[in-house]
XYZ file of C-alpha atoms in Angstrom:
671
model
C 298.875 59.379 39.429
C 298.826 62.955 40.723
C 297.099 66.223 40.119
C 298.966 69.536 39.909
C 300.643 70.429 43.193
C 298.144 71.986 45.614
C 297.900 72.295 49.395
C 296.428 69.064 50.740
C 292.707 69.601 51.323
C 290.953 68.419 54.425
C 287.955 67.166 52.489
C 287.554 66.702 48.756
C 284.551 66.328 46.490
C 283.918 65.122 42.972
C 280.827 66.242 41.087
C 278.977 63.542 39.223
C 278.112 66.169 36.639
C 281.770 66.161 35.650
C 281.416 62.554 34.522
C 278.342 63.124 32.346
C 278.296 64.271 28.756
C 277.328 67.874 28.267
C 273.620 68.452 27.761
C 272.924 64.972 29.057
C 269.927 64.500 31.283
C 269.766 62.591 34.501
C 266.499 60.668 34.729
C 264.180 61.231 37.633
C 264.273 57.552 38.376
C 267.374 55.392 38.094
C 266.769 53.008 35.241
C 267.838 49.414 35.211
C 270.659 50.459 32.879
C 272.287 52.571 35.588
C 275.058 51.194 37.760
C 277.875 52.368 39.939
C 281.522 51.444 39.973
C 283.981 50.911 42.793
C 287.212 52.847 42.273
C 290.116 51.912 44.548
C 291.125 54.972 46.507
C 294.640 54.038 47.504
C 296.459 56.368 45.110
C 296.569 59.884 46.395
C 295.939 61.647 43.122
C 292.625 59.844 42.682
C 291.555 61.672 45.846
C 292.792 65.058 44.636
C 290.410 65.349 41.738
C 288.403 68.387 42.872
C 288.895 70.721 45.823
C 286.091 71.940 48.090
C 286.713 75.517 47.020
C 286.280 74.584 43.368
C 282.994 72.960 44.160
C 281.564 75.854 46.175
C 280.213 77.375 42.983
C 278.407 74.213 41.914
C 274.636 74.297 41.997
C 272.903 72.545 44.851
C 271.191 70.444 42.220
C 274.453 68.662 41.400
C 274.828 65.154 42.690
C 278.161 64.694 44.422
C 280.450 62.003 45.712
C 282.214 62.809 48.985
C 285.877 61.820 48.982
C 287.725 61.924 52.304
C 291.318 63.058 52.628
C 292.471 59.500 53.194
C 293.758 60.091 56.714
C 291.974 56.914 57.770
C 291.631 53.706 55.838
C 288.009 53.223 54.843
C 285.590 51.450 52.600
C 282.584 53.351 51.328
C 279.407 52.450 49.507
C 276.799 54.460 47.654
C 273.045 53.869 47.562
C 270.535 55.078 45.020
C 267.672 56.962 46.649
C 264.250 56.055 45.340
C 261.375 58.465 44.973
C 259.809 56.987 48.101
C 262.792 57.593 50.330
C 261.737 61.027 51.532
C 258.288 59.689 52.283
C 259.765 56.720 54.104
C 261.988 59.011 56.139
C 259.271 61.467 57.108
C 257.150 60.669 60.115
C 259.765 58.442 61.669
C 260.751 58.995 65.260
C 264.318 60.346 65.558
C 265.595 57.113 67.067
C 263.466 54.640 65.134
C 264.969 52.330 62.506
C 265.158 53.727 58.965
C 264.916 51.759 55.717
C 266.871 52.739 52.609
C 265.901 50.965 49.394
C 268.475 50.075 46.764
C 267.237 49.443 43.262
C 268.571 48.959 39.705
C 270.993 46.296 38.533
C 273.483 47.068 41.272
C 270.841 46.722 43.979
C 269.703 43.416 42.577
C 273.237 42.077 42.752
C 273.750 43.497 46.213
C 270.581 41.894 47.512
C 271.872 38.513 46.456
C 275.149 39.011 48.323
C 274.673 41.285 51.355
C 277.811 43.122 52.409
C 278.687 45.631 55.090
C 280.806 48.648 54.228
C 282.542 50.993 56.619
C 284.106 54.429 56.871
C 286.139 56.470 59.314
C 283.288 58.780 60.262
C 280.783 56.139 61.222
C 277.958 58.001 59.510
C 275.642 57.820 56.536
C 275.085 60.993 54.538
C 272.144 61.539 52.193
C 272.271 64.732 50.157
C 268.774 65.410 48.846
C 268.705 67.210 45.523
C 266.189 67.499 42.681
C 267.799 64.375 41.242
C 265.867 61.398 42.513
C 268.724 59.205 41.309
C 271.570 60.104 43.649
C 274.816 58.763 44.995
C 274.996 58.553 48.766
C 278.175 58.155 50.752
C 277.063 55.506 53.195
C 279.195 54.848 56.249
C 277.327 52.516 58.549
C 279.392 50.707 61.154
C 279.697 46.952 61.469
C 277.334 45.175 63.801
C 275.144 48.234 64.295
C 273.494 47.736 60.919
C 272.337 44.848 58.849
C 271.447 44.334 55.222
C 268.447 42.183 54.463
C 267.060 41.344 51.037
C 263.498 42.529 50.446
C 262.255 41.259 47.140
C 263.829 43.061 44.202
C 265.546 45.644 46.400
C 267.900 45.494 49.315
C 266.816 47.275 52.488
C 269.303 48.500 55.071
C 267.913 48.710 58.594
C 269.745 51.083 60.907
C 270.191 50.464 64.608
C 267.851 51.865 67.223
C 270.467 54.237 68.609
C 271.108 55.893 65.247
C 270.315 59.590 64.995
C 268.537 61.335 62.158
C 268.712 65.023 61.295
C 266.426 66.501 58.650
C 267.871 70.005 58.605
C 269.221 71.524 55.393
C 268.191 68.501 53.382
C 271.120 66.566 54.807
C 270.389 63.386 56.728
C 273.095 61.846 58.869
C 273.009 58.539 60.663
C 275.684 58.073 63.296
C 276.998 54.822 64.621
C 279.850 53.975 66.864
C 282.175 51.369 65.362
C 284.866 51.879 62.722
C 286.968 48.969 61.481
C 290.481 50.441 61.340
C 292.033 48.518 58.464
C 289.618 48.920 55.573
C 289.723 51.388 52.705
C 287.137 53.568 51.068
C 285.806 52.532 47.685
C 284.591 55.439 45.579
C 281.715 54.957 43.190
C 281.264 56.579 39.818
C 278.158 56.593 37.630
C 278.319 54.092 34.800
C 276.421 54.193 31.534
C 275.678 50.630 30.490
C 274.260 51.695 27.115
C 277.604 51.466 25.330
C 278.817 49.398 22.409
C 282.238 47.717 22.306
C 283.309 49.483 19.106
C 286.364 48.883 16.960
C 289.934 49.083 18.216
C 291.272 52.504 17.143
C 293.665 52.456 14.228
C 296.208 54.527 16.145
C 296.901 51.670 18.556
C 300.440 50.848 17.437
C 301.052 47.355 16.101
C 304.082 45.478 14.828
C 306.177 45.722 12.711
C 306.434 49.452 13.415
C 308.047 48.561 16.723
C 311.778 49.244 16.643
C 312.467 46.215 18.830
C 312.450 44.197 15.625
C 315.245 46.210 14.039
C 317.963 44.129 15.665
C 321.570 43.503 14.720
C 323.363 40.442 13.446
C 322.508 36.992 14.814
C 325.585 36.589 16.985
C 326.161 35.400 20.524
C 326.710 38.011 23.206
C 327.204 37.851 26.985
C 323.471 38.388 27.478
C 322.163 36.450 24.475
C 322.735 32.810 23.575
C 321.935 31.957 19.955
C 321.681 28.245 19.224
C 321.663 28.651 15.416
C 323.908 30.124 12.755
C 322.810 33.331 11.100
C 321.852 35.061 9.013
C 318.289 33.905 8.468
C 317.452 33.199 4.816
C 313.927 34.473 4.268
C 313.776 32.888 0.820
C 315.037 29.497 1.975
C 312.960 26.445 2.830
C 315.238 24.927 5.469
C 315.745 25.917 9.108
C 318.901 27.621 10.285
C 321.671 25.167 11.118
C 322.666 24.505 14.695
C 325.569 26.362 16.247
C 328.196 25.159 16.867
C 328.559 22.475 14.245
C 330.035 19.971 16.729
C 328.293 18.551 19.778
C 328.950 20.271 23.109
C 328.102 18.178 26.170
C 327.610 20.088 29.408
C 326.333 18.744 32.716
C 326.241 21.587 35.223
C 323.860 23.821 37.133
C 323.829 26.530 34.477
C 322.526 24.600 31.472
C 319.717 22.217 30.616
C 320.691 18.620 31.283
C 320.143 17.168 27.826
C 318.813 13.630 27.227
C 321.822 12.741 25.059
C 324.443 13.740 27.642
C 326.978 11.033 28.409
C 326.884 12.188 32.023
C 323.317 10.894 32.324
C 323.676 7.298 33.490
C 321.161 4.500 33.856
C 321.275 0.973 35.216
C 320.357 -1.473 32.476
C 318.250 -4.581 32.981
C 321.414 -6.702 33.341
C 322.756 -4.471 36.108
C 325.351 -2.606 34.079
C 325.534 1.196 34.196
C 325.256 2.684 30.718
C 324.483 6.096 29.207
C 320.752 6.678 29.546
C 320.605 7.867 25.933
C 321.499 4.332 24.814
C 318.420 2.998 26.616
C 316.258 5.752 25.114
C 317.407 5.009 21.570
C 316.985 1.276 21.964
C 313.429 1.696 23.271
C 312.268 4.203 20.678
C 313.700 2.700 17.509
C 311.405 -0.278 17.921
C 308.228 0.061 15.874
C 305.243 0.870 18.059
C 301.866 -0.406 16.899
C 299.760 0.262 19.981
C 299.471 2.477 23.004
C 300.844 -0.323 25.195
C 304.006 -0.356 23.071
C 304.387 3.403 23.564
C 303.853 3.239 27.325
C 306.289 0.354 27.682
C 308.933 2.280 25.759
C 308.529 5.408 27.917
C 308.653 3.466 31.194
C 311.747 1.527 30.099
C 314.004 4.560 30.615
C 312.022 6.026 33.524
C 312.580 3.291 36.074
C 310.862 3.638 39.397
C 307.748 5.209 37.904
C 304.485 3.468 37.078
C 302.718 6.104 35.027
C 299.438 4.936 33.504
C 299.313 7.658 30.804
C 295.567 7.028 30.681
C 294.533 10.396 29.275
C 296.789 9.909 26.252
C 295.356 6.417 25.880
C 291.819 7.823 25.989
C 292.607 10.298 23.218
C 294.030 7.531 21.037
C 291.066 5.238 21.724
C 288.611 7.984 20.753
C 290.286 8.458 17.358
C 288.700 7.030 14.262
C 290.425 3.995 12.802
C 292.025 6.173 10.124
C 293.217 8.756 12.649
C 294.661 6.015 14.839
C 296.493 4.522 11.886
C 297.880 7.949 10.975
C 299.090 8.437 14.529
C 301.006 5.158 14.779
C 302.218 5.089 11.167
C 303.088 8.753 10.626
C 302.824 11.134 13.582
C 304.442 9.007 16.295
C 307.379 7.894 14.086
C 307.894 11.565 13.204
C 307.965 12.507 16.889
C 310.506 9.749 17.544
C 312.761 10.935 14.699
C 312.640 14.500 15.986
C 313.563 13.323 19.471
C 316.413 11.019 18.462
C 317.919 13.626 16.121
C 318.320 16.079 19.003
C 322.162 15.752 19.069
C 322.381 17.083 15.506
C 319.470 19.530 15.697
C 320.493 21.162 18.996
C 324.236 20.746 19.429
C 324.576 22.500 22.767
C 322.292 22.724 25.776
C 320.316 25.933 26.248
C 321.374 27.966 29.269
C 319.072 28.061 32.267
C 317.393 31.455 32.548
C 317.819 31.687 36.312
C 316.405 34.189 38.764
C 318.186 37.503 39.091
C 319.665 37.547 35.588
C 318.612 39.145 32.320
C 319.389 36.813 29.442
C 317.975 35.728 26.076
C 317.948 32.433 24.201
C 317.245 32.248 20.466
C 316.570 28.895 18.820
C 315.041 27.617 15.608
C 311.511 26.308 15.443
C 313.067 22.976 14.491
C 315.108 22.958 17.695
C 312.006 23.789 19.711
C 310.150 20.931 17.991
C 312.948 18.466 18.748
C 313.058 19.509 22.397
C 309.259 19.227 22.625
C 309.398 15.765 21.033
C 311.717 14.688 23.837
C 309.312 16.193 26.355
C 306.461 14.233 24.724
C 308.478 11.031 25.138
C 309.569 12.005 28.675
C 313.317 11.747 28.046
C 314.624 14.773 30.003
C 316.692 13.546 32.959
C 316.084 14.844 36.496
C 312.809 16.478 35.398
C 310.173 13.977 36.481
C 309.435 15.820 39.705
C 309.489 19.362 41.018
C 308.741 18.526 44.642
C 310.440 20.704 47.280
C 314.028 19.637 47.687
C 314.353 18.175 44.200
C 317.019 19.504 41.851
C 314.539 21.487 39.739
C 311.993 22.386 42.400
C 312.007 26.037 41.292
C 311.377 25.155 37.638
C 308.151 24.080 35.934
C 307.685 20.487 34.854
C 308.548 19.667 31.239
C 308.092 15.921 30.634
C 304.552 15.302 29.391
C 303.710 12.426 31.755
C 301.975 14.926 34.053
C 299.533 15.703 31.238
C 299.174 12.121 30.016
C 298.465 10.539 33.412
C 294.983 9.986 34.814
C 293.142 13.091 35.944
C 291.500 12.840 39.353
C 289.651 16.153 39.193
C 286.028 15.861 38.050
C 285.404 17.757 34.842
C 289.072 18.129 33.956
C 289.489 14.896 32.005
C 288.020 16.502 28.900
C 290.226 19.538 29.391
C 293.352 17.373 29.418
C 292.255 15.444 26.372
C 291.593 18.625 24.404
C 295.038 19.959 25.256
C 296.567 16.668 24.105
C 294.699 17.053 20.808
C 296.248 20.500 20.377
C 299.725 19.065 20.899
C 299.154 16.116 18.575
C 298.002 18.531 15.893
C 301.185 20.552 16.398
C 303.349 17.458 15.946
C 301.330 16.413 12.916
C 302.070 19.791 11.350
C 305.785 20.023 12.138
C 306.531 16.406 11.194
C 304.934 16.901 7.789
C 306.413 20.348 7.089
C 308.982 21.809 9.457
C 308.738 25.592 9.976
C 311.941 27.407 9.109
C 311.813 30.352 11.502
C 313.322 31.194 14.864
C 312.061 32.335 18.240
C 313.561 34.140 21.238
C 312.934 33.859 24.977
C 314.136 36.738 27.161
C 314.124 36.791 30.930
C 313.918 40.441 31.944
C 314.775 41.853 35.342
C 313.906 45.423 36.257
C 316.959 46.676 38.120
C 316.573 50.446 38.396
C 314.513 52.198 41.037
C 311.197 53.476 39.784
C 310.268 57.037 40.683
C 306.509 56.591 40.801
C 305.971 59.218 43.480
C 306.991 62.237 41.419
C 306.447 60.980 37.876
C 305.196 63.582 35.415
C 304.116 60.956 32.871
C 300.550 61.371 31.699
C 298.261 58.450 31.019
C 298.585 57.170 27.449
C 295.663 56.246 25.268
C 293.571 53.292 26.365
C 290.711 51.406 24.761
C 288.432 48.994 26.618
C 286.250 46.487 24.793
C 284.142 43.485 25.709
C 284.549 41.927 22.270
C 287.430 39.869 20.987
C 290.428 38.106 22.480
C 294.017 39.049 23.114
C 295.404 36.423 20.735
C 293.029 37.418 17.911
C 292.258 41.127 18.018
C 295.553 41.804 19.821
C 297.678 40.554 16.939
C 300.665 42.797 16.367
C 300.540 44.122 19.928
C 302.458 43.061 23.000
C 300.124 40.315 24.225
C 300.016 39.712 27.968
C 300.198 36.172 29.321
C 298.432 36.092 32.710
C 301.185 33.894 33.999
C 301.941 31.664 36.901
C 305.364 32.427 38.381
C 306.285 29.025 36.934
C 305.538 29.900 33.333
C 302.880 27.839 31.646
C 301.092 27.225 34.930
C 299.052 24.041 34.709
C 299.414 23.528 30.964
C 300.921 20.067 31.538
C 298.311 19.031 34.088
C 294.801 20.312 34.848
C 295.039 24.044 34.131
C 292.979 25.416 31.275
C 292.635 29.163 31.640
C 294.242 32.046 29.786
C 297.922 31.097 30.118
C 297.431 27.388 29.558
C 295.312 28.061 26.478
C 297.992 30.349 25.038
C 300.583 27.624 25.587
C 298.621 24.997 23.647
C 297.590 27.217 20.736
C 301.227 28.422 20.584
C 302.831 25.074 21.573
C 306.393 26.353 21.114
C 305.899 28.414 24.270
C 305.904 25.192 26.302
C 309.634 24.772 25.727
C 310.250 27.812 27.938
C 309.362 25.560 30.880
C 312.565 23.628 30.188
C 314.932 26.468 31.080
C 313.022 29.354 32.741
C 313.160 29.375 36.530
C 310.187 30.681 38.511
C 309.798 34.437 38.083
C 310.688 36.800 40.902
C 308.721 39.930 41.803
C 310.775 42.159 39.499
C 311.010 39.771 36.543
C 309.075 38.931 33.387
C 309.501 36.600 30.421
C 309.323 37.998 26.884
C 308.561 35.438 24.156
C 309.181 36.593 20.594
C 308.253 34.881 17.341
C 306.097 31.845 18.251
C 303.779 30.472 15.604
C 300.139 29.724 16.242
C 298.944 26.245 15.245
C 295.551 25.678 16.886
C 292.049 27.111 17.069
C 289.854 26.630 20.110
C 286.539 27.499 21.677
C 285.501 28.219 25.238
C 287.425 28.126 28.460
C 288.306 25.996 31.479
C 286.289 22.743 31.642
C 284.544 23.626 28.379
C 287.748 24.221 26.416
C 287.737 22.433 23.053
C 290.257 22.101 20.229
C 288.725 23.286 16.963
C 291.321 22.504 14.311
C 294.209 24.164 12.533
C 295.293 27.763 12.399
C 297.702 28.733 9.652
C 299.774 31.653 10.842
C 300.713 33.811 7.865
C 302.203 36.692 9.811
C 305.444 38.062 8.426
C 308.840 37.465 9.979
C 311.611 39.842 10.946
C 315.113 39.412 9.533
C 315.913 36.974 12.336
C 313.115 34.731 11.084
C 310.770 35.420 13.999
C 307.051 35.885 13.543
C 305.771 39.352 14.363
C 304.277 37.919 17.534
C 305.320 38.881 21.018
C 303.946 37.723 24.363
C 305.044 38.728 27.830
C 304.497 36.515 30.868
C 303.844 38.452 34.070
C 302.582 36.762 37.218
C 300.151 38.538 39.527
C 299.844 38.120 43.262
C 297.241 35.693 44.541
C 294.480 37.122 46.720
C 292.397 34.081 47.521
C 289.970 34.443 50.387
C 288.148 37.531 51.591
C 290.977 38.792 53.809
C 293.580 38.540 51.066
C 291.264 40.232 48.583
C 291.247 43.310 50.823
C 295.039 43.225 51.078
C 295.489 43.812 47.352
C 294.609 47.470 47.970
C 297.573 47.980 50.285
C 300.148 50.272 48.758
C 302.953 47.692 48.941
C 300.830 45.191 47.012
C 299.931 47.787 44.403
C 303.578 48.787 44.020
C 304.561 45.162 43.495
C 302.035 44.822 40.681
C 303.190 48.115 39.151
C 306.806 46.936 39.119
C 305.825 43.555 37.681
C 303.742 45.119 34.903
C 306.362 47.714 34.035
C 309.032 45.030 33.870
C 306.962 43.236 31.243
C 306.029 46.327 29.253
C 309.440 48.050 29.309
C 310.880 46.180 26.329
C 313.697 47.680 24.218
C 313.061 49.997 21.302
C 310.819 52.908 20.340
C 308.124 53.480 19.276
C 306.526 50.657 21.211
C 303.459 48.695 20.244
C 300.253 48.800 22.240
C 299.750 46.393 25.127
C 296.912 43.899 24.636
C 295.746 42.718 28.030
C 292.717 42.013 30.190
C 291.737 40.741 33.631
C 295.263 39.916 34.737
C 295.404 38.258 38.138
C 291.630 38.070 38.462
C 289.440 34.982 38.431
C 291.097 32.221 40.462
C 293.780 34.641 41.693
C 291.117 36.844 43.298
C 292.279 40.162 41.869
C 289.979 43.162 41.449
C 289.623 43.885 37.728
C 289.219 47.628 38.245
C 292.419 47.852 40.254
C 294.319 45.685 37.769
C 293.129 47.916 34.913
C 294.549 50.991 36.641
C 297.816 49.237 37.479
C 298.382 48.011 33.931
C 297.360 51.348 32.440
C 299.846 53.154 34.670
C 302.646 50.720 33.810
C 301.901 50.851 30.084
C 301.887 54.646 30.207
C 305.217 54.674 32.019
C 306.591 52.357 29.331
C 305.334 54.660 26.564
C 302.671 52.265 25.327
C 298.943 52.653 24.676
C 296.707 49.982 26.170
C 293.945 47.796 24.727
C 291.973 46.043 27.459
C 289.734 43.044 26.736
C 287.044 42.172 29.283
C 286.249 38.859 27.539
C 282.532 39.401 27.076
C 281.909 41.247 30.348
C 279.898 44.228 29.102
C 279.302 45.748 32.523
C 282.998 45.666 33.375
C 283.771 47.348 30.051
C 281.408 50.186 30.929
C 282.855 50.486 34.413
C 286.419 50.733 33.158
C 285.425 53.267 30.525
C 283.911 55.391 33.285
C 287.195 55.263 35.168
C 289.098 56.050 31.987
C 286.880 59.053 31.315
C 287.439 60.393 34.811
C 291.218 60.077 34.558
C 291.279 61.637 31.090
C 289.128 64.592 32.102
C 291.242 65.340 35.146
C 294.451 65.195 33.052
C 296.378 63.661 35.929
C 299.750 61.929 35.934
C 300.623 58.400 36.983
C 302.394 59.614 40.135
C 301.347 57.802 43.300
C 301.933 60.718 45.681
């Protein structure tokens, strides 16, 4: 982001009046609906918003935010001055402690979690104006000050050696220490009296996106197509597998398929036989109980003693009719899908390895057959991903990790609900097989990105606290807040945004079979998955809530007009790491990662539907991640729709940032 080229100022200012609607009034007392927002100050153009000379003409009654030139790394904080502050200040001895009261919603939160903030100058500045609700650039050094809660406000007591000057209505408190490695946080006024509103109609959605206007369904050096085209939109059968004869490969560039003759197993009599023979012999037997199912799975996974207790618990909690349906209909259907893999998928999918851009297109039937084998744990060499194992850089795929006992309190229900989602998927596809196709594309961003001198302006953005990416973001490029191993903990204890996406769109799970862990300049684009499940809530409270029938149209390749992109954010767990996310190299990494995901082929491009990417357990700052994704989407020529998932205050904060950027008409340049 950058402003028009100007000589670098020594000190910059931003007038709060610039952020307020014209003719708006600032109340004499800050109401409980007022708040302030922290804006990361690492990008130079955010500091070059207003020059001192431009602000000379402003009335003294304007409330201002001081913005340093960034020559030193700082963190700043603003306080709201109450009507009693002047009275509290008067009559104090020059060297006596001073109390500043913070009030409003921000003060209440601050009093619950006292924090110290620092700046390069080691001073606190109070600019007294007719506004009794003001923003103060507070720069009190470390151990020389302390914050103590006092009832509904938070009082800051300054050290005895602090100085106080009452001349010219400017009060400065000087202290001696300055932590060298922290950065200033700028604060903007935030109006909390806002409504979420409707997503604007000009936010581009599919199928306007030209990415769908693709050529013939034919193999190419960068695209492996496992089916024969063209897709028959009027037909009721899936595309046939390509080639028509079985191709058996056992190498480091393709998935090692369960039916491969190179996969050997020692039988009970000591003879070495193809493992697929053992699998077929175990699964063709009729299974009437969970014990029969577990015995069958363990028979071709020697050396393991999986209990599969969570799957057992789900089956035991079924009604008698549901249990009968499972053993008489659903499970036999899963077995048929698995054993028919040699005719459904006649060649192994290529591994989408790090450092390469490549696509794989398969039918929904092929995905279902591969997932059926994952359900029955038949994939060879994929029962562990421990360091040093053959697939230690790939996610797990066999479902035993989901079915086994959960040792984390509160996560048993989460696992069971995810299993219900998957059983519902198999119930659907075994009764009526979908006929479409889907594509997985590993994308690597190879060219150098000229962020420093970019002239790209910020595209449109809309922030809302209502709705969800997978619902209100339909027809947009939906962002999967991914783990670098795609799917994250979907096949174990995870149950946040990515894992939920992978169980309501179960076909996404098959990407774990062939997608290696993502590198810093890579993303995974998933095109055409069908949604099967409805859900409520999140994490430990996640619950399956029945079927979803996805009636979205298909393109001429048979893919649903649904597109998700998996991008993995950096982890910033712990207080020290949370500060590090504001370092320029960390920000640049996130910019490259986001742009890699958003820079898909074709124009015009749909809007990006995203939210608090890399926040929550990853420790990211939502305000910073909003700016990063907005910059990347703008560079990719896409508008942005940002969902805060019910966080009204965050919505208002981000809208304040958006308003500032829009008013200043700045670019996305970082210098």
